[in-house]
Tab-separated table of C-alpha atoms in Angstrom:
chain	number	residue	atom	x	y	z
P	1	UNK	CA	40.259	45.234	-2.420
P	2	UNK	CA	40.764	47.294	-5.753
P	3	UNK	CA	41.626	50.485	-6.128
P	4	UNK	CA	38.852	53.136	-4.736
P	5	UNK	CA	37.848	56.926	-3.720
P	6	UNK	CA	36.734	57.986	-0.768
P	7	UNK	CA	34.852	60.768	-0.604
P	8	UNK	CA	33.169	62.127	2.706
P	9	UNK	CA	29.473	63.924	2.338
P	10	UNK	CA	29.018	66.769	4.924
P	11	UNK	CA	25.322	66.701	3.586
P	12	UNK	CA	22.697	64.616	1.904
P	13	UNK	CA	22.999	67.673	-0.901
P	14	UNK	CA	26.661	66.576	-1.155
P	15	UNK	CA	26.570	63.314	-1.194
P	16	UNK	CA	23.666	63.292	-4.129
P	17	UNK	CA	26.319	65.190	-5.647
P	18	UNK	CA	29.542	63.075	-5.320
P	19	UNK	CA	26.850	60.151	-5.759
P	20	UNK	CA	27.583	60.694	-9.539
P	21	UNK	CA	31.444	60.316	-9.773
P	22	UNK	CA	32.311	57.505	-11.706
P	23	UNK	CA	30.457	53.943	-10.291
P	24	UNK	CA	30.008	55.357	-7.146
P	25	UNK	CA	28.498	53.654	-3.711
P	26	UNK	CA	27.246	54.970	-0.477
P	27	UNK	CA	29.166	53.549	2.453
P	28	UNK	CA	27.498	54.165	5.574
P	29	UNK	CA	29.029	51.793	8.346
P	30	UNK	CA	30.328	49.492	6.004
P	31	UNK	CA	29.716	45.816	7.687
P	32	UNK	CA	28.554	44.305	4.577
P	33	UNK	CA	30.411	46.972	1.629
P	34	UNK	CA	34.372	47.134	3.178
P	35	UNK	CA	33.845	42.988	3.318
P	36	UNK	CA	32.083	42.877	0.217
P	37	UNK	CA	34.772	45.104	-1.488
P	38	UNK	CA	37.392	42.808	-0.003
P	39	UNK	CA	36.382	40.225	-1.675
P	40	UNK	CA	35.529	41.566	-4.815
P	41	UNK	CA	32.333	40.972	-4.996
P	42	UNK	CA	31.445	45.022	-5.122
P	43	UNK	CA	33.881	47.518	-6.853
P	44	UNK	CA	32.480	50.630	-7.066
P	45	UNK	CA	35.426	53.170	-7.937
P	46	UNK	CA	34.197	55.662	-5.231
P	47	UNK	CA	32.558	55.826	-1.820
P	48	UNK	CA	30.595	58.375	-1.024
P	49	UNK	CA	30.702	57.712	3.071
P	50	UNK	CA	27.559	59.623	4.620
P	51	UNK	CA	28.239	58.177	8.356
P	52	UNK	CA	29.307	61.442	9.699
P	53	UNK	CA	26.059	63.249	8.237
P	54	UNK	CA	24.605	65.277	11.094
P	55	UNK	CA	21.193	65.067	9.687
P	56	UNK	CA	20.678	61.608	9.308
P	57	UNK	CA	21.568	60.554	12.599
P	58	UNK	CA	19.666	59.756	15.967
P	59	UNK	CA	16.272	58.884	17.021
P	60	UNK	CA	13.512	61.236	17.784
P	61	UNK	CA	9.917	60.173	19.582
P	62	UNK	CA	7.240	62.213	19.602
P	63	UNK	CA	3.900	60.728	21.041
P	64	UNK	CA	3.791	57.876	19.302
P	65	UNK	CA	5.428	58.643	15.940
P	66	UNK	CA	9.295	57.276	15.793
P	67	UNK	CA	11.465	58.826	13.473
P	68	UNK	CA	15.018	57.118	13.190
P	69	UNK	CA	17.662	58.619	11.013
P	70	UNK	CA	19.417	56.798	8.538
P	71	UNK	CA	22.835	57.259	9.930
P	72	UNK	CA	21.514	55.672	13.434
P	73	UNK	CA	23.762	52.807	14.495
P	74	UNK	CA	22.571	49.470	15.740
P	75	UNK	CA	24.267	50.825	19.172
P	76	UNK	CA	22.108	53.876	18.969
P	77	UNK	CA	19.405	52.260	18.804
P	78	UNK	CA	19.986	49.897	20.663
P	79	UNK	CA	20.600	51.764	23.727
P	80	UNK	CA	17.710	54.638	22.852
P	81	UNK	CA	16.032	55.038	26.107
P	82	UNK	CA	13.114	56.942	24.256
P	83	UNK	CA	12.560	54.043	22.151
P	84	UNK	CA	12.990	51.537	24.736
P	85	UNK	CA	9.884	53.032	26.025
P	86	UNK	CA	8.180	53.659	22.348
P	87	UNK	CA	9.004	50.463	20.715
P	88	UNK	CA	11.057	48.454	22.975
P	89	UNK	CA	11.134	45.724	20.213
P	90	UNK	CA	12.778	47.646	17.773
P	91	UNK	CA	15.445	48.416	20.501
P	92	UNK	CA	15.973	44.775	21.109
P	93	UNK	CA	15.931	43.728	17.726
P	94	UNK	CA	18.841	46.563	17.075
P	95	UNK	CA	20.654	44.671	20.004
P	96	UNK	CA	20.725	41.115	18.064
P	97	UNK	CA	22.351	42.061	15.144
P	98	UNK	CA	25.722	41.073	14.811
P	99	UNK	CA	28.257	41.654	17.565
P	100	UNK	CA	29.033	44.842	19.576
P	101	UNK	CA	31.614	46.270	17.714
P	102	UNK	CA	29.119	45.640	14.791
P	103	UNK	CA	26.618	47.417	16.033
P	104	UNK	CA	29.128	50.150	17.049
P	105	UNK	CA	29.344	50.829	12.690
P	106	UNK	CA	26.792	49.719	11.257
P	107	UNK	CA	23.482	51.310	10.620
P	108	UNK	CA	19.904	51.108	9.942
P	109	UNK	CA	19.817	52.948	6.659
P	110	UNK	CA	22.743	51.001	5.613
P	111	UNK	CA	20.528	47.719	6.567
P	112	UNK	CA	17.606	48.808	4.889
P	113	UNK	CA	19.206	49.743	1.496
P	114	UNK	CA	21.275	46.639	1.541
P	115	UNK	CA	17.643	44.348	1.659
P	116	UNK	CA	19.894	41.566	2.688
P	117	UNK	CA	17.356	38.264	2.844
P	118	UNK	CA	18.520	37.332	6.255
P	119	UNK	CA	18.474	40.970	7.586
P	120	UNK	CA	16.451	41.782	10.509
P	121	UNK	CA	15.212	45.144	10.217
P	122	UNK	CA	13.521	45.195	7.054
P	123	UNK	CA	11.274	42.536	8.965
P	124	UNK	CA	10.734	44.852	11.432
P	125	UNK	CA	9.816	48.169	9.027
P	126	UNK	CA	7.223	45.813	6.984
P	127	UNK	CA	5.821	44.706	10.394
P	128	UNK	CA	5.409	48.472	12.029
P	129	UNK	CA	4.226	49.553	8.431
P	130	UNK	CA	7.056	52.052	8.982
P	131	UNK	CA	7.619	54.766	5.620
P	132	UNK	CA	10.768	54.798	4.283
P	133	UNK	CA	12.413	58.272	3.620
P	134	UNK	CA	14.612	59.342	0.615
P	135	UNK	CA	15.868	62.412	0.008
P	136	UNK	CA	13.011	62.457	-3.166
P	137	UNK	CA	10.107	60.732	-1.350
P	138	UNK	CA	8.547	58.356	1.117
P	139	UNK	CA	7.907	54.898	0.540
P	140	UNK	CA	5.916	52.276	2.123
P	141	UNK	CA	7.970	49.701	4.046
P	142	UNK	CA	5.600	47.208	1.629
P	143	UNK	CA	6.693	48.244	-0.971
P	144	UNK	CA	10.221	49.675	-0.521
P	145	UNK	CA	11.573	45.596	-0.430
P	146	UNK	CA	11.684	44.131	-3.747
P	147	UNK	CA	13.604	41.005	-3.597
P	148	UNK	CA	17.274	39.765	-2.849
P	149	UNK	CA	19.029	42.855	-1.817
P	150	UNK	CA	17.012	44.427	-4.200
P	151	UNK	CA	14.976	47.551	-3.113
P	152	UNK	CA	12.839	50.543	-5.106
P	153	UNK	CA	15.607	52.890	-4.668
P	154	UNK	CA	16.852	54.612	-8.439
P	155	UNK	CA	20.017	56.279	-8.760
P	156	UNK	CA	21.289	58.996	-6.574
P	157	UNK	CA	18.170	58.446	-4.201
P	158	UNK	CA	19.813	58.325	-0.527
P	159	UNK	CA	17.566	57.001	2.384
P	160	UNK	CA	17.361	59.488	5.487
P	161	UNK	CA	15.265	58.034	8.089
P	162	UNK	CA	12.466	55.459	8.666
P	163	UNK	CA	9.485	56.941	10.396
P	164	UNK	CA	6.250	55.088	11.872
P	165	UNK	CA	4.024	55.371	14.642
P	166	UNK	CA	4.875	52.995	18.126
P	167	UNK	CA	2.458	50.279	17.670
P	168	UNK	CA	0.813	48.551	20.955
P	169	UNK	CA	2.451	45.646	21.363
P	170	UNK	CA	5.176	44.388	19.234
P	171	UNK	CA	8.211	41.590	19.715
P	172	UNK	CA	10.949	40.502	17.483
P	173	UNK	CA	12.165	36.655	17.168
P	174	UNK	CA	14.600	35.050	15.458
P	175	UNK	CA	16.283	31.230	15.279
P	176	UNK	CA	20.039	32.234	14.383
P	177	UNK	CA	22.311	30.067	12.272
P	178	UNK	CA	24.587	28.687	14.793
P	179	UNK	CA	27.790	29.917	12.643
P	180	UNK	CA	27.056	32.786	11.533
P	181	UNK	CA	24.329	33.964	13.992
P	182	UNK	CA	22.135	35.107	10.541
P	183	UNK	CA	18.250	34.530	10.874
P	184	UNK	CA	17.470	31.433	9.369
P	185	UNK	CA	14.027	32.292	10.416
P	186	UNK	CA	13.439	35.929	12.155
P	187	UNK	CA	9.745	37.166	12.785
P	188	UNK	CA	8.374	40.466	13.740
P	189	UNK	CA	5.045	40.529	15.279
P	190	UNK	CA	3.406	44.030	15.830
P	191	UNK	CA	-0.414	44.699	17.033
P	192	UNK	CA	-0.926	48.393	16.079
P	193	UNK	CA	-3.961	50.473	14.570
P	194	UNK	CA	-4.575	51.081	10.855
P	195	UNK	CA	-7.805	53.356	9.976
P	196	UNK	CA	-9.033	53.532	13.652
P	197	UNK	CA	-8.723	49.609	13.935
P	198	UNK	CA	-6.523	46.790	15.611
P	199	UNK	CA	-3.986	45.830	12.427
P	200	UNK	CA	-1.879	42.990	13.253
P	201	UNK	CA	1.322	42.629	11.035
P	202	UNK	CA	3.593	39.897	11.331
P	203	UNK	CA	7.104	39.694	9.103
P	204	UNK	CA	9.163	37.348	8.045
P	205	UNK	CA	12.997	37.408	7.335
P	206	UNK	CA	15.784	34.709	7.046
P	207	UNK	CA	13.162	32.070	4.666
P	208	UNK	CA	11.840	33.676	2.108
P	209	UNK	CA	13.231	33.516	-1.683
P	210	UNK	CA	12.540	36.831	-2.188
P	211	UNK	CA	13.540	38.261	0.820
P	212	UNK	CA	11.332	39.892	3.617
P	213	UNK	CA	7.521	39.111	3.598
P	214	UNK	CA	4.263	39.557	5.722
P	215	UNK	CA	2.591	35.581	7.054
P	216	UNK	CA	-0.809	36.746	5.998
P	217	UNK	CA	-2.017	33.266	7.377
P	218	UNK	CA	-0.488	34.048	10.873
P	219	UNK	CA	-1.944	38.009	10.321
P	220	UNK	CA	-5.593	36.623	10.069
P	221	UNK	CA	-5.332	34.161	12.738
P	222	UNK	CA	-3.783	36.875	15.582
P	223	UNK	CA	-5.896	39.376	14.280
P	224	UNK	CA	-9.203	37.540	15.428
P	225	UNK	CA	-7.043	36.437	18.838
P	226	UNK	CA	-3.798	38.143	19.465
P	227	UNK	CA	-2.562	34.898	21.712
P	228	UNK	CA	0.546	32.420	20.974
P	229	UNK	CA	-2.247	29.518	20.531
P	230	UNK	CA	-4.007	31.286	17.620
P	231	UNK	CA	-0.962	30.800	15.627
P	232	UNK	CA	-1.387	27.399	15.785
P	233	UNK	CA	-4.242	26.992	13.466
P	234	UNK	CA	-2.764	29.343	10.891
P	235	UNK	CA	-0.976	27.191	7.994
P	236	UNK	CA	2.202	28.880	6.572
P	237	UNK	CA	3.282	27.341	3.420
P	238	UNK	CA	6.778	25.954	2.467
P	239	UNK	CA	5.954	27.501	-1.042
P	240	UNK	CA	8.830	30.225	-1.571
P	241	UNK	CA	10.747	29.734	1.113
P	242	UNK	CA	14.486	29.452	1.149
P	243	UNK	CA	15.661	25.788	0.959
P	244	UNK	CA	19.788	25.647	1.573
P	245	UNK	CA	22.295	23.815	3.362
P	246	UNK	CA	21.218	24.986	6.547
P	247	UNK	CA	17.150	24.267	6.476
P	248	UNK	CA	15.006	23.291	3.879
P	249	UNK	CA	11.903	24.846	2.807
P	250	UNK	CA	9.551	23.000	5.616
P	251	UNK	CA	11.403	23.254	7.891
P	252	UNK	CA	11.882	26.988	8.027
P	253	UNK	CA	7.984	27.063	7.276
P	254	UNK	CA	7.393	25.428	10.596
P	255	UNK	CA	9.486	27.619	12.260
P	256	UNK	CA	8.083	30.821	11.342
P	257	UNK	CA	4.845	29.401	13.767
P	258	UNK	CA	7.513	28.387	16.010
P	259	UNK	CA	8.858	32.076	16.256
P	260	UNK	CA	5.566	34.051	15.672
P	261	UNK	CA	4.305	32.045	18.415
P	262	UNK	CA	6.992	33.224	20.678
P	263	UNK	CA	7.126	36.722	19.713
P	264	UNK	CA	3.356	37.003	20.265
P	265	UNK	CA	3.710	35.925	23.791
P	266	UNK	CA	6.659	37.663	24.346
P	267	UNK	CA	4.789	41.179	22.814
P	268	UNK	CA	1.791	39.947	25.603
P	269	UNK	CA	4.730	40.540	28.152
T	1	UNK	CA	45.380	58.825	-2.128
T	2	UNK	CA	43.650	60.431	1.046
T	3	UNK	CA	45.441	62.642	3.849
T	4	UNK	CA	44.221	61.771	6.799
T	5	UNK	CA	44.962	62.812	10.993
T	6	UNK	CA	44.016	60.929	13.315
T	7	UNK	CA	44.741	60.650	17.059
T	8	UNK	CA	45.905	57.117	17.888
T	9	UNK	CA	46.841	55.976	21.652
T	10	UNK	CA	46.967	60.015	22.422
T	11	UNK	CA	49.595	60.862	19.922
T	12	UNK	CA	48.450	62.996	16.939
T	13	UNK	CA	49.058	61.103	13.503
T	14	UNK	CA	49.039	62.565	9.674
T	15	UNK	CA	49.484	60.480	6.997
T	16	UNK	CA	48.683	59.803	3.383
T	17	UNK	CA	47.525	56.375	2.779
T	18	UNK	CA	45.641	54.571	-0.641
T	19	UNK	CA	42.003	54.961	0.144
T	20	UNK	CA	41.569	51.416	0.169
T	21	UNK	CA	44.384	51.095	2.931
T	22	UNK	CA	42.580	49.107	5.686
T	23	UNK	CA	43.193	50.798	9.130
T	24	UNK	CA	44.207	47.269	10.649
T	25	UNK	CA	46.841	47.620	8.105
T	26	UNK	CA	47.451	51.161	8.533
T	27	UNK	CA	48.177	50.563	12.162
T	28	UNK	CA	50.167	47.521	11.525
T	29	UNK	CA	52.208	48.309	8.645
T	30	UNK	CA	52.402	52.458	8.857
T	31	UNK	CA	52.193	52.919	12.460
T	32	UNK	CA	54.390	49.763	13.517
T	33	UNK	CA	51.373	48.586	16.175
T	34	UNK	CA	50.910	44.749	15.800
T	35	UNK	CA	49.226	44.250	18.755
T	36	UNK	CA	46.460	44.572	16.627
T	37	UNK	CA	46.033	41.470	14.828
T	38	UNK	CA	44.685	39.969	11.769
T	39	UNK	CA	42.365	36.785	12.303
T	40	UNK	CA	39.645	35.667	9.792
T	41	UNK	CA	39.568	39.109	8.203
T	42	UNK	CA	36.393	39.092	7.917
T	43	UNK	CA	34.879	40.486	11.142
T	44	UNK	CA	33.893	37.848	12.375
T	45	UNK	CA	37.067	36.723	14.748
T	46	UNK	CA	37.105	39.923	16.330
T	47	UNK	CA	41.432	39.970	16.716
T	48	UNK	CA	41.211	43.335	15.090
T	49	UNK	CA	39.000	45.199	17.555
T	50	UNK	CA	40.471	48.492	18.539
T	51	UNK	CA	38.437	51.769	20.240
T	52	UNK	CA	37.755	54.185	17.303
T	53	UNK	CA	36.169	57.180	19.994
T	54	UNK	CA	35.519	55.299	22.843
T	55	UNK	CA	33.896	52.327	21.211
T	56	UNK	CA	35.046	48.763	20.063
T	57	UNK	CA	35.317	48.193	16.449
T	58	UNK	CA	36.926	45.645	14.059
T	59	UNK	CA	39.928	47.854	12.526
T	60	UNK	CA	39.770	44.755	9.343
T	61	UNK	CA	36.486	46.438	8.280
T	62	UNK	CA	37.201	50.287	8.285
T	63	UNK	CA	39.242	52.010	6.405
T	64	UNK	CA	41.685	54.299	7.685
T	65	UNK	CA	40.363	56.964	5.737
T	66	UNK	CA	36.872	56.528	7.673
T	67	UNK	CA	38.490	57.449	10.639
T	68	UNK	CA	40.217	60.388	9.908
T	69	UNK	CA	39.186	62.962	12.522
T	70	UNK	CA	38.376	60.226	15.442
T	71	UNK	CA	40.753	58.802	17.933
T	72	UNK	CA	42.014	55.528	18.245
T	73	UNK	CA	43.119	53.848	21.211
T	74	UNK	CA	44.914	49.788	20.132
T	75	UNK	CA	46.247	47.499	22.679
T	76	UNK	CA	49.271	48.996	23.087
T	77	UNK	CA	47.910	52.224	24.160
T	78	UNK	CA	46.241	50.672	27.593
T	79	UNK	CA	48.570	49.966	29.869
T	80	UNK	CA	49.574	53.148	32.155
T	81	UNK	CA	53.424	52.906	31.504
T	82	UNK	CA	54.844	49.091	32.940
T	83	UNK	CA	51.383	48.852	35.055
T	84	UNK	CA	49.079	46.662	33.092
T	85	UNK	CA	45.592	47.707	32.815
T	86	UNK	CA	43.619	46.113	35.025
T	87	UNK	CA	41.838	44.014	32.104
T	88	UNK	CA	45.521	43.429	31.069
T	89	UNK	CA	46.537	41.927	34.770
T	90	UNK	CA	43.745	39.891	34.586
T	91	UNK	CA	43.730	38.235	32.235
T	92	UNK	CA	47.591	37.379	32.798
T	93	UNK	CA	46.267	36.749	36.804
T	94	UNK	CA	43.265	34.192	35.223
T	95	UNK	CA	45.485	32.862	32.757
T	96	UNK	CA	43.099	34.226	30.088
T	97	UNK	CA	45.072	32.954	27.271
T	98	UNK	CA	47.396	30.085	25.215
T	99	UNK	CA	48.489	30.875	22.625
T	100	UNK	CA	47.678	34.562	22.742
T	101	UNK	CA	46.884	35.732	19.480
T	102	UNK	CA	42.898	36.743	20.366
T	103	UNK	CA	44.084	38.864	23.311
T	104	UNK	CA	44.592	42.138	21.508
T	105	UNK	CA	40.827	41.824	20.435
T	106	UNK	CA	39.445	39.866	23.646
T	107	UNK	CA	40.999	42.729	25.637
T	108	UNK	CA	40.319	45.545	23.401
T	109	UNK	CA	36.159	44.154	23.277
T	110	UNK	CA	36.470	43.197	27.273
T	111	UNK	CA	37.277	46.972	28.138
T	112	UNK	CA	34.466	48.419	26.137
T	113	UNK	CA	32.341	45.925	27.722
T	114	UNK	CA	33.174	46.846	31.293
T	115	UNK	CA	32.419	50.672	30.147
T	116	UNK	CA	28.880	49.761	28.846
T	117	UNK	CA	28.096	47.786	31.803
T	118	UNK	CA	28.928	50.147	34.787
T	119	UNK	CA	26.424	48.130	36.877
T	120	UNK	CA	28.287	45.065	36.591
T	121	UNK	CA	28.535	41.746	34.573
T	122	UNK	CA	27.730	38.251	35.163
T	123	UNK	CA	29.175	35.029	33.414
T	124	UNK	CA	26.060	34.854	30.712
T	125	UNK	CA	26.360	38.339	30.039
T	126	UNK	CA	30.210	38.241	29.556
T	127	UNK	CA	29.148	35.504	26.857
T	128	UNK	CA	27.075	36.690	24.920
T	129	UNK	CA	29.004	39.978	24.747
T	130	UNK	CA	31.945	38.019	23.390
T	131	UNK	CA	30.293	36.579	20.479
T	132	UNK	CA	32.363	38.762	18.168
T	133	UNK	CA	35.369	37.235	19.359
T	134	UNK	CA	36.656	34.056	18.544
T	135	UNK	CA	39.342	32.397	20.829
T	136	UNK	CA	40.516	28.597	19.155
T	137	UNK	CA	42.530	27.688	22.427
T	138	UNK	CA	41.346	28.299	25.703
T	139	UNK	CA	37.249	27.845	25.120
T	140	UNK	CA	36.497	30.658	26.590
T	141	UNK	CA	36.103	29.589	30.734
T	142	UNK	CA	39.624	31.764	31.924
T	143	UNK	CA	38.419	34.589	29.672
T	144	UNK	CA	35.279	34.705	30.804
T	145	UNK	CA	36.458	34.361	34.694
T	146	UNK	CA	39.261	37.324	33.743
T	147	UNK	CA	36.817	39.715	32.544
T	148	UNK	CA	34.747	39.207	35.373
T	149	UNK	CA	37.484	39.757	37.846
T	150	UNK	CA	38.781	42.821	35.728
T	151	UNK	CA	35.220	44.133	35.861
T	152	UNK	CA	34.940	43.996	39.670
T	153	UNK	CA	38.641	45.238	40.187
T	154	UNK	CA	37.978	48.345	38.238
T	155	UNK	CA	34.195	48.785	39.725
T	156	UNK	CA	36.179	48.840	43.509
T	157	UNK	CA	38.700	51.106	41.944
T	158	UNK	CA	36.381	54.039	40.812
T	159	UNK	CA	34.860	53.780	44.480
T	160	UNK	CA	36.932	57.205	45.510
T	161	UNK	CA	38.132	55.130	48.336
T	162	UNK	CA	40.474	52.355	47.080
T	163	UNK	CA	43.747	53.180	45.532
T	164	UNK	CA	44.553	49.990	43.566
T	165	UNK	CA	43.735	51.779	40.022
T	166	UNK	CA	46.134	51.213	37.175
């Protein structure tokens, strides 16, 4: 690792501020910078650690809205027995990333702002429609993703929670990489309301080339029957999808049916 | 350069280390505690685990300066004087080991397990709970069985009517 400073925010005011010291970073938990930094493939010359930040941690439910703050650990919310009950899929997904002492460290804001293509909550936030908070403004989980760990966030803009409201039913899914227990294809299935009507939203991470994105195919089909066979008759295209070492294009196209079929029945219970 | 204090296996620490200064290395080199080891170093072997506050974490992924405030508890700080901890005894009782250089970590993640799961563990459980700990030797069967006999050992133990507690 080279040479850094670390610098430790007691608030989201003071980290905005030590945000602009030198080529500074946020470090939240640190399971993708501190291995990152190791091997030199980030070296930012300080690190503005916001883990301890009062403010941005826990989860709060209240009816059906969900507010989780940024600091929130994969543990946390993992083991949230409010949101067990709100969004028990959220929970579980929080529960298959990594390993324990991973999700002991590491964080959902951290997760988020990272946008890494095999990542599993940002297929959960576009799937709940959750907003995505900054300490400027909220963003649509739609649009907050913009490509390989690429994400609308400018400079000294911290996120500090996700918010969205508990949808109905909702499931998460996801065919690991044997080695490195990654998604090679995760989906996120979640039958909520928009505008007074059903909305189902189903997201895709681990196969795309630009990172997360909604199966609009497998949206229309569930939308018109919210059952495991609908998904059958909805094509998803190999066009865009990640082709690599581990699967090629096709073959992670069939398995997003493969997985939104299973995370549809398991969402049916 | 970063002061830090730190509480590690109950003894108050201060120190000034480089901000980069890993705290697998701070333990190891400044401290003198390798128990802890380094495996892949790259969290994914899980030889580095060590309880920053009560909970399992890979020490080859923090750095010491991340902890300052929090306490640390390593390997070396389990055992209750020459009485192993009961994780310790078992796996030496199951033969949980060969060449013993995952131990540290197995132990260090096993302990934290058996504190999450009050209600008990089974063998799949166990399993999956170890998959951020890598073991090139045994594969895994003796660990497994040791963690489940520590697990039931220490469940009888906080029952206030057995004495066999380390």
């Amino acid at each position: 690792m080279y040479s850094v400073n670390y610098h430790r925010a007691n608030s989201v005011a003071d980290a905005v501020k030590l945000l602009k010291t030198g080529d500074a970073k946020l470090l939240s938990g640190g399971m993708t910078l501190i291995p990152a930094m190791k091997t030199r493939l980030a070296a930012p010359s300080d690190l503005v650690d916001v883990s301890r930040i009062a403010a941005l941690k826990g989860v709060k439910v209240s009816g059906k809205t969900v507010t989780i703050g940024a600091a929130t650990t994969h543990y946390e919310v993992s083991t949230d027995a409010k949101l067990q009950k709100a969004c028990p899929a959220l929970a579980e997904l929080a529960s298959m990333i990594g390993d324990p002492a991973v999700r002991h460290r590491g964080t959902i804001g951290g997760s988020i702002a990272n946008n890494d293509p095999a990542a599993d909550y940002p297929a959960a936030m576009v799937a709940l429609g959750a907003t995505i908070v900054t300490n400027k403004r909220e963003i649509a989980a739609d649009k907050f993703f913009k490509g390989l760990f690429e994400t609308v966030l400018k400079e000294g803009e911290i996120v500090t929670a996700v918010t969205f409201t508990a949808p109905a039913k909702a499931a998460y899914q996801k065919f690991r990489n044997p080695a490195s227990r990654y998604a090679i294809v995760g989906v996120f299935v979640a039958k909520g309301k928009a505008n007074g009507k059903d909305d189902v939203r189903v997201a895709v991470t681990g196969a795309g080339d630009d990172g997360v994105f909604r199966a609009k195919t497998i949206e229309v089909a569930l939308a018109k029957s919210f059952d495991p066979a609908a998904v059958a008759g909805a094509k998803v295209s190999a066009d865009g999808l990640m082709t690599d070492i581990h699967a090629s294009a096709d073959y992670r196209a069939n398995l997003i049916g493969v997985m939104a079929k299973r995370a549809v029945a398991a969402a049916n219970g | 350069m970063s002061d830090i204090s730190l509480t590690v296996n109950g003894r108050q620490v201060r120190a000034t280390v480089e901000d980069r200064t890993l705290l697998v290395h701070f333990l190891r080199e400044h401290q003198g505690l390798t128990g802890t080891h380094v495996g892949c170093d790259t969290s994914q072997c899980g030889a580095c685990v060590v309880h920053v506050d009560g909970k399992a974490m890979k020490s080859c992924s923090m750095l010491a300066a991340q902890v300052s405030g929090s306490t640390i508890v390593t390997i070396e700080g389990i055992a209750n004087g020459a009485d192993l901890h009961p994780v310790q005894a078992a796996f030496k009782e199951h033969h949980g080991l060969q060449c013993g250089f995952c131990t540290p970590g197995m132990i260090m993640s096993a302990t934290d397990m058996i504190a999450r799961h009050p209600e008990g563990l089974d063998e799949a459980t166990v399993r999956v709970e170890l998959e951020g700990n890598i073991c090139r030797c045994t594969g895994y069967h003796n660990i497994v069985k040791a963690i489940l006999a520590a697990s039931q050992a220490m469940s009888k133990a906080s029952k206030p009517k057995a004495k066999k507690a380390a």
